[in-house]
């Protein structure tokens, strides 16, 4: 495609990433909201440099890693860098409110330098030859990021006060519902160009069909989760609706070039299973995920990748075969991601530690790690905690 | 135009819609701000599905409504869907803080499935043959949405405590002036691609002239409303300036391909009449409109459509004839919108009711309808109302 | 380039400008945040009209100023107008919290009507013939705006309570760290299209290389300032990191078409010197700049312009000659900007005054100049000041 097209899609991916940062920062308590955004900016910086220095060579295969000739050339990897930021951003959101700043920065290096580039290389080589379907980056961006986030959440552990001794879970509300919704809406806007940038097209019309399907899936996901909320709680819940809405966007990313009606179906199913998965991960598995990133990205990517095989336009036998290919690719990508991120984070946990001190978590990471208050002009209800601590 | 062009313009329209959601949520009290954004997301989802399932067939005319063949095909309506979201979003903003969630969702269906598609069909058929001028969607998006919002505001009634027994009006300040301004600025950014997407061009230069005129009109509208504020109140008022700024953008949407100086004139006049109309609607007509959407969209669209005829580059007699055509088109679109939305909302009001319970309105819709507090970490002045209620 | 390209780049420049407005409004106290955004909108309106009425004729050279024939034609200057808004926006941010509304509006006229158009004309004429390198607008947008902001900050003077009698400086925290970071991230997104719109290209690949270099420089700047924070304060500081991140974006704007490794180097150096300059300007020179706009835009532009000469791909002697050209161009642009803005603001200071009344500054400009509270629903810690005042 033309340079303008790639720049446009890359800008869209950056908007998606910024929307993710806004959503993630809104879903934490105000005492951790500066920290959430500082980590988002740091993640963006580190991932860009890691992808450029190492990842690009892995992905491109026409050069050696850290080849001085490569580094001293003028080379472009604009869209690939922008898209990679989405994968690394998922981890940043999930690990918020309780993890140490520096050790968690390594996940940005891991994703930018190794995981996304390796999966990208696979996507162009053996997965491609196998016939693996992933039209818009559900595996390479969302499955990798989401699974790395899952590993991180397990190894970092839940926030203090999240789970009670009797096994019940406390809701810890994010500090700004409006900001969370604004972030989700900006992600929605950036989603169309991001998926288009990940795709290769057969025609101009194909571009518009994909764009339309992304809208349809998001709408179906949002509505399905709204209906789910009515059935389960009798009231529409804004966060579950956002989870269903974003989950549908992840799911359709696997096969944006499907029929309209399948886009609606894939989105609607995502709008049901992603909120249920988010509840399951929290209440049953007791994995603490402030921004529901694991459900939105990992669970929904799995559904999208399976659906891309199961509902391909082909006879039943061919679809079953395709489903097998999808599951094989899924397993390979999941294994790579879990192994690499598990090894890295386990090592860090055993040495420097991943977890902020309990007192720091109590004060909030803004004050403890960054010496700043996010909203100095406003009286906050969380101020009570400081008194409790002095007692 | 190319697919890239349509995707770019559609993304711009989505940004306009999101800016509208941000502005609308900022103009309500904090106790209704989650509700405002949940409704915005729900509106987006419902309108997308309604346009796809029904509206697209009406607009395109090459197929029957709900034709299974259409639904089971891969079809693109990307830009049309994105633009339609702007019309439906106007109603959502105007009805906030006091209306029930589910009954008001029907306006999204009405606009996405019927009103915008029918006016769009007219635009391509009899209005086109008549020579009706609407270069960038002032009628199809802003007049329809603004008039539907007017009907909604009248039938839903004003917020409790808005108008006193002596007929005076209380200002109910929105909970975040900065967020309101940010929303308006994002709408401004999205306006240029939206208008361009609604237009057909004669040349590349024509695209740039339209873009320039949109900037000029917005600037003139903002400055005119600033001057108005100085004359009327002796101080610049941020909300009235935003109303003038956005009103000018609506007005220029009717004839973006005019001379630069006319764009300045059309914008400046909008910057005077739209704030005055907003004040008139509130103080005299006692129609409660938290985000001034009726003045910004309906009043300014009427001005823009009239101006497009009255200042067309033609002799006086031809301009008067054009003015007649403009008024005829205006009347037809207004009649359709008011009849359809009036019938629907009157029916709903007579059956399920449009209005939230007084106690729910008092508590805020966030708590009453969605069981959530928008800003749980902040001490709010509105908390007083709960004590009053218990007394 | 095509119209689509220019519209896309212009939209990017508007996003940069809006991000700047958000960052600027977040860096002031809540009692001045409505004022900050009102001024941003007024600046946008005034600069658009000033550029259209006067600046465009100066820049284009094919017509006289205020030529009625020009004003009554349909003419496009879309991208130039959008880019000019960036220069004028810098001043608005730096002058916040203490300057009078109307007198400061004149800087928007000055920049839109004279400074940017004259430098733009130079860029196409004698600077071009001299071989002055400024690939993406570091001189025309950031140096001019930053130096005009410097003059403004000196003539307006520091905020009350900023500097103590013993010469020490008080930190006055902005009212929302998350909003500041969100603004900076939106600026980042808009930076790529803005720089591309300012450039002329040799190839499609060249566009992508420039885009990639912008990402690399920003990332290197952010990381360098993070390291600086660790060395200097032992903790990552979110505001200094944003200063380094944005400073690197300004610096790379002078030579975006460099080798990747130089982009990283230019960005990293900016990430060190810009935060240090911001500290120096505050603590030593005692120039009060709430949003660090002088360091981010003026200091970093100087570094970028020097680096563009010193690290050009040429032998040492040629590079020294180029460095001389860069310094000459720099001096000319700086002299023009300082003279024009100094004369205007000195005149205004001697007559109508630039400074808000001390009592108004104390109450906040929102209340004093615009009769509005930015966050009426929230209990604010700043409310104490009113009691103090009554005492």
PDB file of N, CA and C in Angstrom, chain C residues 162-223:
ATOM      1  N   UNK C 162       4.803  32.348  43.364  1.00  0.00           N
ATOM      2  CA  UNK C 162       5.676  31.388  42.685  1.00  0.00           C
ATOM      3  C   UNK C 162       7.104  31.459  43.238  1.00  0.00           C
ATOM      4  N   UNK C 163       7.626  32.674  43.384  1.00  0.00           N
ATOM      5  CA  UNK C 163       8.994  32.811  43.882  1.00  0.00           C
ATOM      6  C   UNK C 163       8.997  33.499  45.241  1.00  0.00           C
ATOM      7  N   UNK C 164       9.778  32.957  46.155  1.00  0.00           N
ATOM      8  CA  UNK C 164       9.846  33.489  47.521  1.00  0.00           C
ATOM      9  C   UNK C 164      10.881  34.602  47.605  1.00  0.00           C
ATOM     10  N   UNK C 165      10.823  35.346  48.720  1.00  0.00           N
ATOM     11  CA  UNK C 165      11.764  36.456  48.890  1.00  0.00           C
ATOM     12  C   UNK C 165      13.218  35.994  48.939  1.00  0.00           C
ATOM     13  N   UNK C 166      13.447  34.756  49.404  1.00  0.00           N
ATOM     14  CA  UNK C 166      14.829  34.260  49.454  1.00  0.00           C
ATOM     15  C   UNK C 166      15.292  33.720  48.106  1.00  0.00           C
ATOM     16  N   UNK C 167      14.478  33.901  47.059  1.00  0.00           N
ATOM     17  CA  UNK C 167      14.893  33.465  45.727  1.00  0.00           C
ATOM     18  C   UNK C 167      14.521  32.036  45.395  1.00  0.00           C
ATOM     19  N   UNK C 168      13.964  31.306  46.346  1.00  0.00           N
ATOM     20  CA  UNK C 168      13.584  29.932  46.044  1.00  0.00           C
ATOM     21  C   UNK C 168      12.260  29.916  45.277  1.00  0.00           C
ATOM     22  N   UNK C 169      12.007  28.802  44.634  1.00  0.00           N
ATOM     23  CA  UNK C 169      10.837  28.673  43.770  1.00  0.00           C
ATOM     24  C   UNK C 169       9.867  27.661  44.359  1.00  0.00           C
ATOM     25  N   UNK C 170       8.568  27.984  44.345  1.00  0.00           N
ATOM     26  CA  UNK C 170       7.567  27.024  44.788  1.00  0.00           C
ATOM     27  C   UNK C 170       7.013  26.265  43.596  1.00  0.00           C
ATOM     28  N   UNK C 171       6.897  24.952  43.745  1.00  0.00           N
ATOM     29  CA  UNK C 171       6.185  24.178  42.730  1.00  0.00           C
ATOM     30  C   UNK C 171       4.701  24.452  42.858  1.00  0.00           C
ATOM     31  N   UNK C 172       4.041  24.801  41.781  1.00  0.00           N
ATOM     32  CA  UNK C 172       2.587  24.980  41.797  1.00  0.00           C
ATOM     33  C   UNK C 172       2.020  23.865  40.932  1.00  0.00           C
ATOM     34  N   UNK C 173       1.552  22.790  41.566  1.00  0.00           N
ATOM     35  CA  UNK C 173       1.170  21.630  40.750  1.00  0.00           C
ATOM     36  C   UNK C 173      -0.065  21.908  39.904  1.00  0.00           C
ATOM     37  N   UNK C 174      -0.032  21.421  38.680  1.00  0.00           N
ATOM     38  CA  UNK C 174      -1.211  21.467  37.812  1.00  0.00           C
ATOM     39  C   UNK C 174      -2.314  20.625  38.398  1.00  0.00           C
ATOM     40  N   UNK C 175      -3.570  20.900  37.984  1.00  0.00           N
ATOM     41  CA  UNK C 175      -4.682  20.290  38.707  1.00  0.00           C
ATOM     42  C   UNK C 175      -5.010  18.872  38.276  1.00  0.00           C
ATOM     43  N   UNK C 176      -4.412  18.389  37.179  1.00  0.00           N
ATOM     44  CA  UNK C 176      -4.727  17.019  36.761  1.00  0.00           C
ATOM     45  C   UNK C 176      -3.560  16.401  36.004  1.00  0.00           C
ATOM     46  N   UNK C 177      -2.820  15.544  36.695  1.00  0.00           N
ATOM     47  CA  UNK C 177      -1.719  14.848  36.029  1.00  0.00           C
ATOM     48  C   UNK C 177      -2.230  13.949  34.907  1.00  0.00           C
ATOM     49  N   UNK C 178      -3.321  13.185  35.117  1.00  0.00           N
ATOM     50  CA  UNK C 178      -3.776  12.339  34.004  1.00  0.00           C
ATOM     51  C   UNK C 178      -4.105  13.141  32.748  1.00  0.00           C
ATOM     52  N   UNK C 179      -4.791  14.273  32.908  1.00  0.00           N
ATOM     53  CA  UNK C 179      -5.140  15.084  31.752  1.00  0.00           C
ATOM     54  C   UNK C 179      -3.879  15.630  31.073  1.00  0.00           C
ATOM     55  N   UNK C 180      -2.857  15.970  31.850  1.00  0.00           N
ATOM     56  CA  UNK C 180      -1.607  16.457  31.257  1.00  0.00           C
ATOM     57  C   UNK C 180      -0.982  15.370  30.390  1.00  0.00           C
ATOM     58  N   UNK C 181      -0.964  14.144  30.909  1.00  0.00           N
ATOM     59  CA  UNK C 181      -0.373  13.044  30.140  1.00  0.00           C
ATOM     60  C   UNK C 181      -1.204  12.734  28.901  1.00  0.00           C
ATOM     61  N   UNK C 182      -2.527  12.794  29.035  1.00  0.00           N
ATOM     62  CA  UNK C 182      -3.396  12.535  27.886  1.00  0.00           C
ATOM     63  C   UNK C 182      -3.149  13.593  26.807  1.00  0.00           C
ATOM     64  N   UNK C 183      -3.020  14.848  27.227  1.00  0.00           N
ATOM     65  CA  UNK C 183      -2.722  15.904  26.267  1.00  0.00           C
ATOM     66  C   UNK C 183      -1.408  15.659  25.543  1.00  0.00           C
ATOM     67  N   UNK C 184      -0.378  15.259  26.304  1.00  0.00           N
ATOM     68  CA  UNK C 184       0.926  15.006  25.697  1.00  0.00           C
ATOM     69  C   UNK C 184       0.843  13.844  24.715  1.00  0.00           C
ATOM     70  N   UNK C 185       0.069  12.816  25.050  1.00  0.00           N
ATOM     71  CA  UNK C 185      -0.047  11.666  24.146  1.00  0.00           C
ATOM     72  C   UNK C 185      -0.803  12.036  22.869  1.00  0.00           C
ATOM     73  N   UNK C 186      -1.807  12.900  22.992  1.00  0.00           N
ATOM     74  CA  UNK C 186      -2.501  13.339  21.775  1.00  0.00           C
ATOM     75  C   UNK C 186      -1.591  14.209  20.916  1.00  0.00           C
ATOM     76  N   UNK C 187      -0.740  15.033  21.570  1.00  0.00           N
ATOM     77  CA  UNK C 187       0.240  15.806  20.806  1.00  0.00           C
ATOM     78  C   UNK C 187       1.151  14.868  20.020  1.00  0.00           C
ATOM     79  N   UNK C 188       1.585  13.801  20.696  1.00  0.00           N
ATOM     80  CA  UNK C 188       2.451  12.790  20.075  1.00  0.00           C
ATOM     81  C   UNK C 188       1.796  12.222  18.813  1.00  0.00           C
ATOM     82  N   UNK C 189       0.502  11.874  18.919  1.00  0.00           N
ATOM     83  CA  UNK C 189      -0.193  11.313  17.753  1.00  0.00           C
ATOM     84  C   UNK C 189      -0.225  12.315  16.610  1.00  0.00           C
ATOM     85  N   UNK C 190      -0.532  13.581  16.947  1.00  0.00           N
ATOM     86  CA  UNK C 190      -0.656  14.585  15.892  1.00  0.00           C
ATOM     87  C   UNK C 190       0.680  15.013  15.308  1.00  0.00           C
ATOM     88  N   UNK C 191       1.779  14.695  16.016  1.00  0.00           N
ATOM     89  CA  UNK C 191       3.089  15.180  15.570  1.00  0.00           C
ATOM     90  C   UNK C 191       3.503  14.608  14.224  1.00  0.00           C
ATOM     91  N   UNK C 192       3.229  13.317  14.022  1.00  0.00           N
ATOM     92  CA  UNK C 192       3.682  12.680  12.786  1.00  0.00           C
ATOM     93  C   UNK C 192       3.058  13.356  11.560  1.00  0.00           C
ATOM     94  N   UNK C 193       1.721  13.452  11.477  1.00  0.00           N
ATOM     95  CA  UNK C 193       1.178  14.132  10.297  1.00  0.00           C
ATOM     96  C   UNK C 193       1.586  15.597  10.189  1.00  0.00           C
ATOM     97  N   UNK C 194       1.756  16.277  11.333  1.00  0.00           N
ATOM     98  CA  UNK C 194       2.148  17.692  11.257  1.00  0.00           C
ATOM     99  C   UNK C 194       3.512  17.834  10.594  1.00  0.00           C
ATOM    100  N   UNK C 195       4.487  17.061  11.049  1.00  0.00           N
ATOM    101  CA  UNK C 195       5.828  17.137  10.463  1.00  0.00           C
ATOM    102  C   UNK C 195       5.791  16.734   8.993  1.00  0.00           C
ATOM    103  N   UNK C 196       5.013  15.695   8.688  1.00  0.00           N
ATOM    104  CA  UNK C 196       4.923  15.274   7.289  1.00  0.00           C
ATOM    105  C   UNK C 196       4.312  16.374   6.431  1.00  0.00           C
ATOM    106  N   UNK C 197       3.333  17.073   6.967  1.00  0.00           N
ATOM    107  CA  UNK C 197       2.711  18.153   6.199  1.00  0.00           C
ATOM    108  C   UNK C 197       3.659  19.311   5.946  1.00  0.00           C
ATOM    109  N   UNK C 198       4.620  19.520   6.855  1.00  0.00           N
ATOM    110  CA  UNK C 198       5.594  20.599   6.692  1.00  0.00           C
ATOM    111  C   UNK C 198       6.704  20.226   5.716  1.00  0.00           C
ATOM    112  N   UNK C 199       6.833  18.954   5.407  1.00  0.00           N
ATOM    113  CA  UNK C 199       7.984  18.476   4.633  1.00  0.00           C
ATOM    114  C   UNK C 199       7.656  18.394   3.150  1.00  0.00           C
ATOM    115  N   UNK C 200       8.728  18.340   2.357  1.00  0.00           N
ATOM    116  CA  UNK C 200       8.554  17.901   0.971  1.00  0.00           C
ATOM    117  C   UNK C 200       9.370  16.629   0.798  1.00  0.00           C
ATOM    118  N   UNK C 201       8.883  15.705   0.001  1.00  0.00           N
ATOM    119  CA  UNK C 201       9.432  14.357  -0.035  1.00  0.00           C
ATOM    120  C   UNK C 201      10.128  14.038  -1.333  1.00  0.00           C
ATOM    121  N   UNK C 202      11.035  13.090  -1.213  1.00  0.00           N
ATOM    122  CA  UNK C 202      11.674  12.579  -2.414  1.00  0.00           C
ATOM    123  C   UNK C 202      11.030  11.271  -2.844  1.00  0.00           C
ATOM    124  N   UNK C 203      10.425  10.556  -1.902  1.00  0.00           N
ATOM    125  CA  UNK C 203       9.841   9.261  -2.257  1.00  0.00           C
ATOM    126  C   UNK C 203       8.830   8.853  -1.199  1.00  0.00           C
ATOM    127  N   UNK C 204       8.033   7.845  -1.529  1.00  0.00           N
ATOM    128  CA  UNK C 204       7.094   7.272  -0.587  1.00  0.00           C
ATOM    129  C   UNK C 204       7.838   6.729   0.641  1.00  0.00           C
ATOM    130  N   UNK C 205       8.971   6.055   0.394  1.00  0.00           N
ATOM    131  CA  UNK C 205       9.775   5.486   1.476  1.00  0.00           C
ATOM    132  C   UNK C 205      10.220   6.584   2.435  1.00  0.00           C
ATOM    133  N   UNK C 206      10.555   7.737   1.870  1.00  0.00           N
ATOM    134  CA  UNK C 206      10.990   8.886   2.662  1.00  0.00           C
ATOM    135  C   UNK C 206       9.926   9.270   3.702  1.00  0.00           C
ATOM    136  N   UNK C 207       8.653   9.210   3.316  1.00  0.00           N
ATOM    137  CA  UNK C 207       7.566   9.527   4.240  1.00  0.00           C
ATOM    138  C   UNK C 207       7.610   8.595   5.437  1.00  0.00           C
ATOM    139  N   UNK C 208       7.796   7.308   5.161  1.00  0.00           N
ATOM    140  CA  UNK C 208       7.776   6.315   6.244  1.00  0.00           C
ATOM    141  C   UNK C 208       9.011   6.425   7.126  1.00  0.00           C
ATOM    142  N   UNK C 209      10.153   6.775   6.526  1.00  0.00           N
ATOM    143  CA  UNK C 209      11.373   6.952   7.324  1.00  0.00           C
ATOM    144  C   UNK C 209      11.193   8.121   8.287  1.00  0.00           C
ATOM    145  N   UNK C 210      10.642   9.220   7.782  1.00  0.00           N
ATOM    146  CA  UNK C 210      10.399  10.363   8.668  1.00  0.00           C
ATOM    147  C   UNK C 210       9.461   9.980   9.814  1.00  0.00           C
ATOM    148  N   UNK C 211       8.406   9.267   9.481  1.00  0.00           N
ATOM    149  CA  UNK C 211       7.447   8.868  10.513  1.00  0.00           C
ATOM    150  C   UNK C 211       8.131   8.007  11.571  1.00  0.00           C
ATOM    151  N   UNK C 212       8.951   7.066  11.108  1.00  0.00           N
ATOM    152  CA  UNK C 212       9.651   6.184  12.035  1.00  0.00           C
ATOM    153  C   UNK C 212      10.606   6.991  12.915  1.00  0.00           C
ATOM    154  N   UNK C 213      11.318   7.922  12.313  1.00  0.00           N
ATOM    155  CA  UNK C 213      12.268   8.724  13.087  1.00  0.00           C
ATOM    156  C   UNK C 213      11.578   9.552  14.179  1.00  0.00           C
ATOM    157  N   UNK C 214      10.372  10.003  13.891  1.00  0.00           N
ATOM    158  CA  UNK C 214       9.642  10.768  14.909  1.00  0.00           C
ATOM    159  C   UNK C 214       9.344   9.875  16.104  1.00  0.00           C
ATOM    160  N   UNK C 215       8.907   8.644  15.836  1.00  0.00           N
ATOM    161  CA  UNK C 215       8.665   7.703  16.935  1.00  0.00           C
ATOM    162  C   UNK C 215       9.944   7.442  17.723  1.00  0.00           C
ATOM    163  N   UNK C 216      11.049   7.208  16.994  1.00  0.00           N
ATOM    164  CA  UNK C 216      12.313   6.867  17.657  1.00  0.00           C
ATOM    165  C   UNK C 216      12.797   8.015  18.530  1.00  0.00           C
ATOM    166  N   UNK C 217      12.722   9.229  17.999  1.00  0.00           N
ATOM    167  CA  UNK C 217      13.200  10.372  18.776  1.00  0.00           C
ATOM    168  C   UNK C 217      12.377  10.556  20.040  1.00  0.00           C
ATOM    169  N   UNK C 218      11.057  10.453  19.910  1.00  0.00           N
ATOM    170  CA  UNK C 218      10.193  10.622  21.075  1.00  0.00           C
ATOM    171  C   UNK C 218      10.520   9.572  22.131  1.00  0.00           C
ATOM    172  N   UNK C 219      10.703   8.334  21.672  1.00  0.00           N
ATOM    173  CA  UNK C 219      11.004   7.252  22.610  1.00  0.00           C
ATOM    174  C   UNK C 219      12.341   7.491  23.304  1.00  0.00           C
ATOM    175  N   UNK C 220      13.339   7.908  22.527  1.00  0.00           N
ATOM    176  CA  UNK C 220      14.656   8.162  23.119  1.00  0.00           C
ATOM    177  C   UNK C 220      14.581   9.336  24.090  1.00  0.00           C
ATOM    178  N   UNK C 221      13.828  10.358  23.737  1.00  0.00           N
ATOM    179  CA  UNK C 221      13.683  11.509  24.627  1.00  0.00           C
ATOM    180  C   UNK C 221      13.013  11.131  25.927  1.00  0.00           C
ATOM    181  N   UNK C 222      11.946  10.356  25.830  1.00  0.00           N
ATOM    182  CA  UNK C 222      11.250   9.920  27.039  1.00  0.00           C
ATOM    183  C   UNK C 222      12.143   9.086  27.934  1.00  0.00           C
ATOM    184  N   UNK C 223      12.899   8.149  27.332  1.00  0.00           N
ATOM    185  CA  UNK C 223      13.763   7.288  28.140  1.00  0.00           C
ATOM    186  C   UNK C 223      14.919   8.076  28.756  1.00  0.00           C
TER     187      UNK C 223
END
